């Protein structure tokens, strides 16, 4: 149900707006399996099943975010706790499953023998590999089989509802280019340089800029001295230039043919040294790329320079990408290279590996089609839900499900140490991740989804 839940987020709101049942009396002296928590038309869903669903989701959240997560506020201003949210999401999932199963029954949608076999395999795998989890959430064989089967049918309905989704895309609509780049990021200037730059009012974003703050300082001092002496013998052109520079020096760095003064010459040399080092490295890296070399093979040669840090990456980009270098990279054809200098002083040396990355393009197309399925399913599901049986929740019964004791308990350091001593191959972190994965698969029924999808694909290929 993981995918189905993603395609019906609106169901959460619906789950909170359902009718309620009055059930205070039925709580007395009744076992959970005999206590009605939810009704859907003439069908009653007992407290033990709802509890199992809620505890499954709780287990997943606690395994990822910590055992005390359920008491935390959601932080959205609603006053809702994570525990409240888990209840609502579980009820939303339950309602959607019931609605889709009812639709399946009305329209003759059933699991094939192959699909049933796949579901049985998923159940057997869960029971074999996640015994601790099943004990923690109170799962019985009957509940597991019922939940997995209903989720598989719901997923089958989902696939039926989105079968006619529009999959048409333009030839170049999702064009992607694969690039490799090395980024040179300038190291911090000395504290003295930083302090000197702070005293200037010019906006100097880069140490790589040829118009450094030291030039501005020089001009400011020259202008100030000229203003003080007020030499009328100076040419009108120079006086005009100095006046304009005096007015704008607080906002922009002016161009000047005058060399830096002795006071700021040391700072300028430091910046220039850094810039020269970066430019030299960029030239060498560009040559490496032009010769077809992989950045991973030579990047280490540039990672011990005190003037900059060097990192490399290999990604696919689209024409409307937002990276600062995107336009420069997009203009490249396969095996072409370029150098891009950003406003923050960084230098990107870019090589186009493939100007038609088919794998990335297909991934983008798949993502687009999934988005279309989302919209289509949401639209159709809303209509189906409107015509479905009424979903009623007994709030008094649901309120008996509390989050006082965590269902997930992380392995202690002592247990982890004992495991290592006994030669266990799995670390504490790996164990936690594995249990989290199993819990998520159980609570969201990813395995049943995969089973149905796989079986359906096999049938279509016959």
Coordinates of C-alpha atoms in Angstrom, one line a residue:
X1 CA 0.0 0.0 0.0
X2 CA 3.0 2.3 0.2
X3 CA 2.5 3.5 -3.4
X4 CA -1.2 3.7 -3.1
X5 CA -0.9 5.8 0.0
X6 CA 1.3 8.3 -1.8
X7 CA -1.4 8.6 -4.5
X8 CA -4.2 9.4 -2.1
X9 CA -2.9 11.9 0.4
X10 CA -6.4 13.5 0.5
X11 CA -7.7 10.3 2.2
X12 CA -6.1 11.5 5.4
X13 CA -8.5 14.4 5.6
X14 CA -11.3 12.1 4.8
X15 CA -10.4 9.7 7.6
X16 CA -10.8 12.5 10.1
X17 CA -14.2 13.5 8.8
X18 CA -16.0 10.2 9.0
X19 CA -19.0 9.3 11.1
X20 CA -18.4 8.0 14.6
X21 CA -19.9 5.1 16.6
X22 CA -21.0 5.2 20.1
X23 CA -19.2 2.4 21.8
X24 CA -18.5 3.0 25.5
X25 CA -20.5 0.0 26.6
X26 CA -18.8 -2.5 24.2
X27 CA -15.4 -1.8 25.8
X28 CA -16.4 -3.5 29.0
X29 CA -15.1 -7.1 29.4
X30 CA -14.5 -7.6 25.7
X31 CA -11.3 -8.8 24.1
X32 CA -9.8 -6.6 21.3
X33 CA -10.8 -9.2 18.6
X34 CA -14.4 -8.9 19.8
X35 CA -14.5 -5.1 20.0
X36 CA -15.7 -3.2 17.0
X37 CA -13.4 -0.2 16.3
X38 CA -14.5 0.7 12.8
X39 CA -17.4 -0.2 10.6
X40 CA -17.6 0.0 6.8
X41 CA -21.1 -0.6 5.6
X42 CA -22.0 -4.0 7.1
X43 CA -18.4 -5.0 7.7
X44 CA -16.9 -4.6 11.2
X45 CA -13.2 -4.1 11.8
X46 CA -12.1 -5.2 15.2
X47 CA -9.8 -3.4 17.6
X48 CA -7.1 -6.0 17.3
X49 CA -6.8 -5.3 13.5
X50 CA -6.8 -1.5 13.9
X51 CA -4.2 -1.8 16.7
X52 CA -2.0 -4.0 14.5
X53 CA -2.1 -1.4 11.8
X54 CA -1.3 1.5 14.2
X55 CA 1.5 -0.4 16.0
X56 CA 3.0 -1.3 12.6
X57 CA 3.3 2.3 11.6
X58 CA 4.4 3.2 15.2
X59 CA 7.2 0.6 14.9
X60 CA 8.5 2.1 11.7
X61 CA 8.5 5.7 13.1
X62 CA 10.2 4.7 16.3
X63 CA 12.8 2.7 14.5
X64 CA 13.7 5.7 12.4
X65 CA 13.2 8.6 14.8
X66 CA 13.6 7.2 18.3
X67 CA 11.4 5.4 20.8
X68 CA 9.9 8.7 22.2
X69 CA 8.8 10.1 18.8
X70 CA 5.1 9.5 19.3
X71 CA 4.8 12.1 22.1
X72 CA 6.4 14.8 20.0
X73 CA 4.4 17.6 18.6
X74 CA 4.0 17.6 14.8
X75 CA 5.3 21.2 14.7
X76 CA 2.7 22.3 12.2
X77 CA 0.7 24.5 14.7
X78 CA -2.2 22.0 14.9
X79 CA -1.3 20.7 18.3
X80 CA -1.3 17.2 17.0
X81 CA 1.3 14.7 18.2
X82 CA 3.1 12.2 16.1
X83 CA 1.0 9.5 17.8
X84 CA -2.2 11.3 16.7
X85 CA -0.8 11.5 13.2
X86 CA 0.0 7.8 13.1
X87 CA -3.6 7.0 14.2
X88 CA -5.0 9.2 11.5
X89 CA -2.7 7.8 8.8
X90 CA -3.6 4.3 9.8
X91 CA -7.3 5.0 9.6
X92 CA -6.8 6.7 6.3
X93 CA -4.9 3.6 5.0
X94 CA -7.6 1.3 6.4
X95 CA -10.4 3.3 4.7
X96 CA -8.7 3.3 1.4
X97 CA -8.0 -0.4 1.5
X98 CA -11.7 -1.1 2.3
X99 CA -12.9 1.2 -0.4
X100 CA -10.7 -0.3 -3.1
X101 CA -11.5 -3.9 -2.0
X102 CA -15.3 -3.1 -2.2
X103 CA -14.7 -1.6 -5.7
X104 CA -12.8 -4.8 -6.6
X105 CA -15.7 -7.0 -5.5
X106 CA -18.2 -5.0 -7.4
X107 CA -16.1 -5.0 -10.6
X108 CA -14.9 -8.6 -10.5
X109 CA -11.2 -7.7 -9.9
X110 CA -9.5 -10.7 -8.2
X111 CA -6.0 -11.9 -7.6
X112 CA -4.8 -14.6 -10.0
X113 CA -3.3 -17.8 -8.7
X114 CA 0.2 -16.4 -9.5
X115 CA -0.5 -13.3 -7.5
X116 CA -1.9 -15.2 -4.6
X117 CA 1.3 -17.3 -4.6
X118 CA 3.4 -14.2 -4.6
X119 CA 1.5 -12.8 -1.6
X120 CA 2.0 -16.1 0.2
X121 CA 5.7 -15.9 -0.4
X122 CA 5.8 -12.4 1.0
X123 CA 3.9 -13.5 4.1
X124 CA 6.2 -16.4 4.6
X125 CA 9.3 -14.2 4.3
X126 CA 7.9 -11.7 6.8
X127 CA 7.1 -14.5 9.3
X128 CA 10.6 -16.0 8.9
X129 CA 12.7 -12.8 9.0
X130 CA 10.7 -10.4 11.3
X131 CA 9.7 -12.4 14.3
X132 CA 10.6 -9.7 16.8
X133 CA 8.7 -7.1 14.9
X134 CA 5.6 -9.3 14.6
X135 CA 5.6 -10.0 18.4
X136 CA 6.0 -6.2 19.1
X137 CA 3.1 -5.1 17.0
X138 CA 0.8 -8.0 18.1
X139 CA 0.4 -9.6 14.7
X140 CA -1.3 -12.9 14.4
X141 CA -1.1 -15.2 11.3
X142 CA -4.8 -14.4 10.6
X143 CA -4.2 -10.7 10.7
X144 CA -1.1 -10.8 8.5
X145 CA -2.9 -12.9 5.9
X146 CA -5.9 -10.7 5.9
X147 CA -3.9 -7.5 5.7
X148 CA -1.5 -8.7 3.0
X149 CA -4.3 -10.1 0.8
X150 CA -6.5 -6.9 1.1
X151 CA -3.5 -4.7 0.4
X152 CA -2.7 -6.8 -2.7
X153 CA -6.2 -6.5 -4.0
X154 CA -6.2 -2.7 -3.4
X155 CA -2.9 -2.5 -5.3
X156 CA -4.5 -4.5 -8.2
X157 CA -7.3 -2.0 -8.3
X158 CA -4.9 0.9 -8.3
X159 CA -3.1 -0.6 -11.3
X160 CA -6.5 -1.0 -13.1
X161 CA -7.5 2.6 -12.4
X162 CA -4.3 4.1 -13.8
X163 CA -4.0 1.7 -16.7
X164 CA -5.2 4.3 -19.2
X165 CA -2.9 7.1 -18.0
X166 CA -1.5 9.3 -20.7
X167 CA 2.1 8.2 -21.3
X168 CA 2.8 10.4 -24.3
X169 CA 5.9 12.6 -24.1
X170 CA 7.8 14.7 -26.6
X171 CA 11.0 13.5 -28.1
X172 CA 13.1 16.2 -26.5
X173 CA 10.7 17.0 -23.6
X174 CA 12.8 15.2 -21.0
X175 CA 16.2 15.5 -22.6
X176 CA 19.0 15.0 -20.1
X177 CA 22.7 15.5 -20.3
X178 CA 25.3 13.7 -18.3
X179 CA 28.2 15.8 -17.1
X180 CA 31.2 15.5 -14.9
X181 CA 32.7 18.5 -13.1
X182 CA 35.4 19.5 -10.7
X183 CA 34.6 22.4 -8.4
X184 CA 37.4 24.5 -7.0
X185 CA 36.2 26.4 -3.9
X186 CA 38.5 29.2 -2.7
X187 CA 39.9 28.8 0.8
X188 CA 39.2 31.5 3.4
X189 CA 41.4 34.5 3.4
X190 CA 43.5 35.3 6.4
X191 CA 41.7 37.2 9.2
X192 CA 43.6 40.3 8.3
X193 CA 42.4 40.1 4.7
X194 CA 38.8 39.4 5.9
X195 CA 39.0 42.4 8.2
X196 CA 40.3 44.7 5.4
X197 CA 37.5 43.5 3.1
X198 CA 34.9 44.2 5.8
X199 CA 36.0 47.8 6.0
X200 CA 35.2 48.4 2.3
X201 CA 31.6 49.0 1.3
X202 CA 32.0 47.5 -2.1
X203 CA 30.3 44.2 -2.9
X204 CA 33.2 41.9 -3.6
X205 CA 31.7 38.4 -3.7
X206 CA 34.8 36.6 -5.0
X207 CA 38.5 36.3 -4.4
X208 CA 38.6 35.3 -8.0
X209 CA 37.4 38.8 -9.2
X210 CA 40.1 40.8 -10.8
X211 CA 38.7 43.9 -9.2
X212 CA 39.7 43.0 -5.7
X213 CA 38.9 45.0 -2.6
X214 CA 42.5 46.2 -2.4
X215 CA 42.0 48.1 -5.6
X216 CA 38.9 49.8 -4.1
X217 CA 40.8 50.7 -1.0
X218 CA 43.5 52.2 -3.1
X219 CA 41.1 54.3 -5.1
X220 CA 39.2 55.4 -2.0
X221 CA 42.5 56.6 -0.5
X222 CA 43.6 58.3 -3.7
X223 CA 40.2 60.0 -4.1
X224 CA 40.3 61.1 -0.4
X225 CA 43.8 62.6 -0.8
X226 CA 42.9 64.3 -4.1
X227 CA 39.7 65.8 -2.4
X228 CA 41.8 67.1 0.5
X229 CA 44.4 68.8 -1.7
X230 CA 41.7 69.9 -4.1
X231 CA 44.3 70.4 -6.9
X232 CA 42.6 72.5 -9.6
X233 CA 45.5 71.8 -11.9
X234 CA 44.3 68.2 -12.4
X235 CA 42.7 67.6 -15.7
X236 CA 38.9 67.9 -15.9
X237 CA 38.7 64.4 -17.1
X238 CA 40.5 63.0 -14.1
X239 CA 38.5 65.2 -11.7
X240 CA 35.3 64.0 -13.2
X241 CA 36.4 60.4 -12.9
X242 CA 37.4 60.9 -9.2
X243 CA 34.0 62.6 -8.4
X244 CA 32.0 59.7 -10.0
X245 CA 34.2 57.2 -8.2
X246 CA 33.7 59.0 -4.9
X247 CA 30.0 58.8 -5.3
X248 CA 29.8 55.1 -6.3
X249 CA 32.7 53.6 -4.3
X250 CA 30.2 52.6 -1.5
X251 CA 28.4 50.4 -4.0
X252 CA 30.7 49.2 -6.7
X253 CA 34.4 48.5 -7.3
X254 CA 35.7 51.0 -9.9
X255 CA 38.3 50.0 -12.5
X256 CA 41.6 51.7 -12.1
X257 CA 45.0 51.7 -13.7
X258 CA 46.6 52.5 -10.4
X259 CA 48.4 49.7 -8.6
X260 CA 47.6 48.9 -5.0
X261 CA 49.2 51.0 -2.3
X262 CA 51.9 49.6 -0.2
X263 CA 49.5 49.3 2.8
X264 CA 47.2 46.9 0.9
X265 CA 49.7 45.3 -1.5
X266 CA 50.3 42.3 0.8
X267 CA 46.6 41.5 0.9
X268 CA 46.3 41.9 -2.8
X269 CA 49.2 39.5 -3.3
X270 CA 47.6 36.9 -1.1
X271 CA 44.4 37.1 -3.1
X272 CA 46.3 37.1 -6.4
X273 CA 48.3 34.1 -5.3
X274 CA 45.1 32.2 -4.5
X275 CA 43.5 33.2 -7.8
X276 CA 46.6 32.2 -9.8
X277 CA 46.7 28.8 -8.0
X278 CA 43.0 28.2 -8.8
X279 CA 43.4 29.3 -12.5
X280 CA 46.4 27.1 -12.9
X281 CA 44.6 24.1 -11.4
X282 CA 41.6 24.8 -13.6
X283 CA 43.7 24.8 -16.7
X284 CA 45.3 21.5 -15.8
X285 CA 42.0 19.9 -14.9
X286 CA 40.5 21.2 -18.2
X287 CA 43.3 19.5 -20.1
X288 CA 42.6 16.2 -18.2
X289 CA 39.0 16.4 -19.2
X290 CA 39.8 17.2 -22.8
X291 CA 42.0 14.1 -22.9
X292 CA 39.0 12.1 -21.7
X293 CA 40.3 11.3 -18.3
X294 CA 38.0 10.5 -15.4
X295 CA 38.0 13.0 -12.5
X296 CA 38.1 10.2 -10.0
X297 CA 41.5 9.3 -11.3
X298 CA 43.1 12.7 -10.9
X299 CA 41.1 14.6 -8.3
X300 CA 43.5 13.6 -5.5
X301 CA 46.2 15.6 -7.1
X302 CA 44.3 18.8 -6.3
X303 CA 43.0 18.1 -2.8
X304 CA 46.0 19.2 -0.8
X305 CA 46.3 22.7 -2.0
X306 CA 45.9 25.3 0.7
X307 CA 44.4 27.9 -1.7
X308 CA 41.3 25.9 -2.5
X309 CA 39.3 22.7 -2.0
X310 CA 38.6 20.4 -4.9
X311 CA 35.6 18.2 -5.2
X312 CA 34.2 16.2 -8.1
X313 CA 30.8 15.0 -9.2
X314 CA 29.0 13.2 -12.0
X315 CA 25.3 14.0 -12.6
X316 CA 22.6 14.4 -15.2
X317 CA 21.1 17.8 -15.8
X318 CA 18.0 19.2 -17.5
X319 CA 17.8 22.4 -19.5
X320 CA 15.8 24.1 -16.7
X321 CA 18.2 23.1 -14.0
X322 CA 18.9 25.6 -11.2
X323 CA 22.6 25.0 -10.6
X324 CA 24.8 28.1 -11.2
X325 CA 26.7 26.4 -13.9
X326 CA 23.7 24.8 -15.6
X327 CA 23.5 27.1 -18.6
X328 CA 27.2 26.7 -19.4
X329 CA 27.0 22.9 -19.0
X330 CA 23.8 22.6 -21.1
X331 CA 25.5 24.3 -24.0
X332 CA 28.0 21.5 -24.3
X333 CA 27.9 18.5 -26.7
X334 CA 29.4 15.1 -25.9
X335 CA 33.1 15.4 -24.9
X336 CA 33.1 19.2 -25.0
X337 CA 34.5 21.0 -21.9
X338 CA 34.3 24.4 -20.4
X339 CA 35.3 26.4 -17.4
X340 CA 32.6 28.4 -15.4
X341 CA 33.5 31.0 -12.8
X342 CA 30.7 31.7 -10.3
X343 CA 30.0 34.8 -8.4
X344 CA 31.1 33.3 -5.1
X345 CA 34.6 32.7 -6.3
X346 CA 34.3 29.0 -7.2
X347 CA 35.5 27.6 -10.5
X348 CA 33.7 24.7 -12.2
X349 CA 35.5 22.7 -14.8
X350 CA 32.9 20.8 -16.7
X351 CA 32.9 18.0 -19.2
X352 CA 29.8 16.7 -21.1
X353 CA 30.0 12.9 -21.0
X354 CA 26.7 12.4 -22.9
X355 CA 24.5 15.0 -24.4
X356 CA 21.6 12.5 -24.6
X357 CA 21.6 10.5 -21.3
X358 CA 18.9 8.0 -22.2
X359 CA 18.9 6.4 -18.7
X360 CA 18.3 9.7 -17.0
X361 CA 15.8 10.7 -19.6
X362 CA 13.8 7.5 -19.0
X363 CA 13.9 8.1 -15.3
X364 CA 12.5 11.6 -15.8
X365 CA 9.8 10.2 -18.0
X366 CA 8.9 7.6 -15.5
X367 CA 8.7 10.2 -12.8
X368 CA 6.4 12.3 -14.9
X369 CA 4.1 9.4 -15.7
X370 CA 4.0 8.5 -11.9
X371 CA 2.9 12.1 -11.3
X372 CA 0.2 11.7 -13.9
X373 CA -0.9 8.5 -12.2
X374 CA -1.1 10.3 -8.9
X375 CA -3.5 12.9 -10.4
X376 CA -5.5 10.3 -12.2
X377 CA -5.8 7.9 -9.3
X378 CA -6.8 10.8 -6.9
X379 CA -9.5 11.9 -9.3
X380 CA -10.9 8.4 -9.7
X381 CA -10.5 7.4 -6.1
X382 CA -12.5 10.5 -5.0
X383 CA -15.4 9.3 -7.1
X384 CA -15.2 5.8 -5.9
X385 CA -15.1 6.9 -2.3
X386 CA -18.1 9.0 -2.7
X387 CA -20.1 6.0 -3.9
X388 CA -18.6 3.6 -1.3
X389 CA -20.1 2.4 2.0
X390 CA -19.9 4.7 5.0
X391 CA -16.8 4.5 7.0
X392 CA -17.5 5.0 10.7
X393 CA -15.0 5.2 13.5
X394 CA -15.7 4.5 17.2
X395 CA -13.5 7.2 18.7
X396 CA -13.9 5.8 22.2
X397 CA -12.4 2.5 21.2
X398 CA -9.6 4.2 19.1
X399 CA -8.8 6.3 22.1
X400 CA -7.9 3.2 24.1
X401 CA -4.9 2.8 21.8
X402 CA -2.2 4.7 23.7
X403 CA 1.5 5.4 23.0
X404 CA 2.8 4.9 26.6
X405 CA 5.3 2.1 25.9
X406 CA 7.4 2.0 22.7
X407 CA 6.9 -1.0 20.5
X408 CA 10.4 -0.7 19.1
X409 CA 13.3 -1.1 21.3
X410 CA 16.7 -0.4 19.9
X411 CA 19.5 -2.9 20.6
X412 CA 21.5 -1.8 23.7
X413 CA 25.3 -1.2 23.6
X414 CA 25.7 -4.3 25.8
X415 CA 23.7 -6.4 23.4
X416 CA 25.6 -5.1 20.5
X417 CA 28.9 -5.8 22.3
X418 CA 27.8 -9.4 23.1
X419 CA 26.8 -9.8 19.5
X420 CA 30.3 -8.8 18.3
X421 CA 31.9 -11.1 20.8
X422 CA 29.9 -14.1 19.6
X423 CA 30.9 -13.4 16.1
X424 CA 27.8 -11.9 14.7
X425 CA 28.2 -10.5 11.3
X426 CA 25.6 -7.8 11.6
X427 CA 26.4 -4.5 13.4
X428 CA 23.9 -2.7 15.6
X429 CA 23.3 -0.1 13.0
X430 CA 22.8 -2.7 10.3
X431 CA 20.4 -4.6 12.5
X432 CA 18.4 -1.5 13.2
X433 CA 18.2 -0.6 9.5
X434 CA 17.1 -4.2 8.6
X435 CA 14.4 -4.1 11.2
X436 CA 13.3 -0.7 10.1
X437 CA 13.1 -1.9 6.5
X438 CA 11.0 -5.0 7.6
X439 CA 8.7 -2.8 9.6
X440 CA 8.1 -0.4 6.8
X441 CA 7.4 -3.3 4.4
X442 CA 4.9 -4.7 6.8
X443 CA 3.1 -1.5 7.7
X444 CA 2.9 -0.2 4.2
X445 CA 2.8 -3.7 2.5
X446 CA 5.4 -2.9 0.0
X447 CA 6.1 -6.6 -0.5
X448 CA 2.5 -7.4 -1.4
X449 CA 2.6 -4.5 -3.9
X450 CA 5.8 -5.9 -5.4
X451 CA 4.3 -9.3 -5.5
X452 CA 1.2 -8.2 -7.3
X453 CA 3.1 -6.0 -9.7
X454 CA 5.6 -8.8 -10.5
X455 CA 2.9 -11.4 -11.0
X456 CA 0.9 -9.0 -13.2
X457 CA 4.0 -8.3 -15.4
X458 CA 4.6 -12.0 -15.8
X459 CA 1.0 -12.6 -16.9
X460 CA 1.2 -9.7 -19.4
X461 CA 4.3 -11.2 -20.9
X462 CA 2.7 -14.6 -21.5

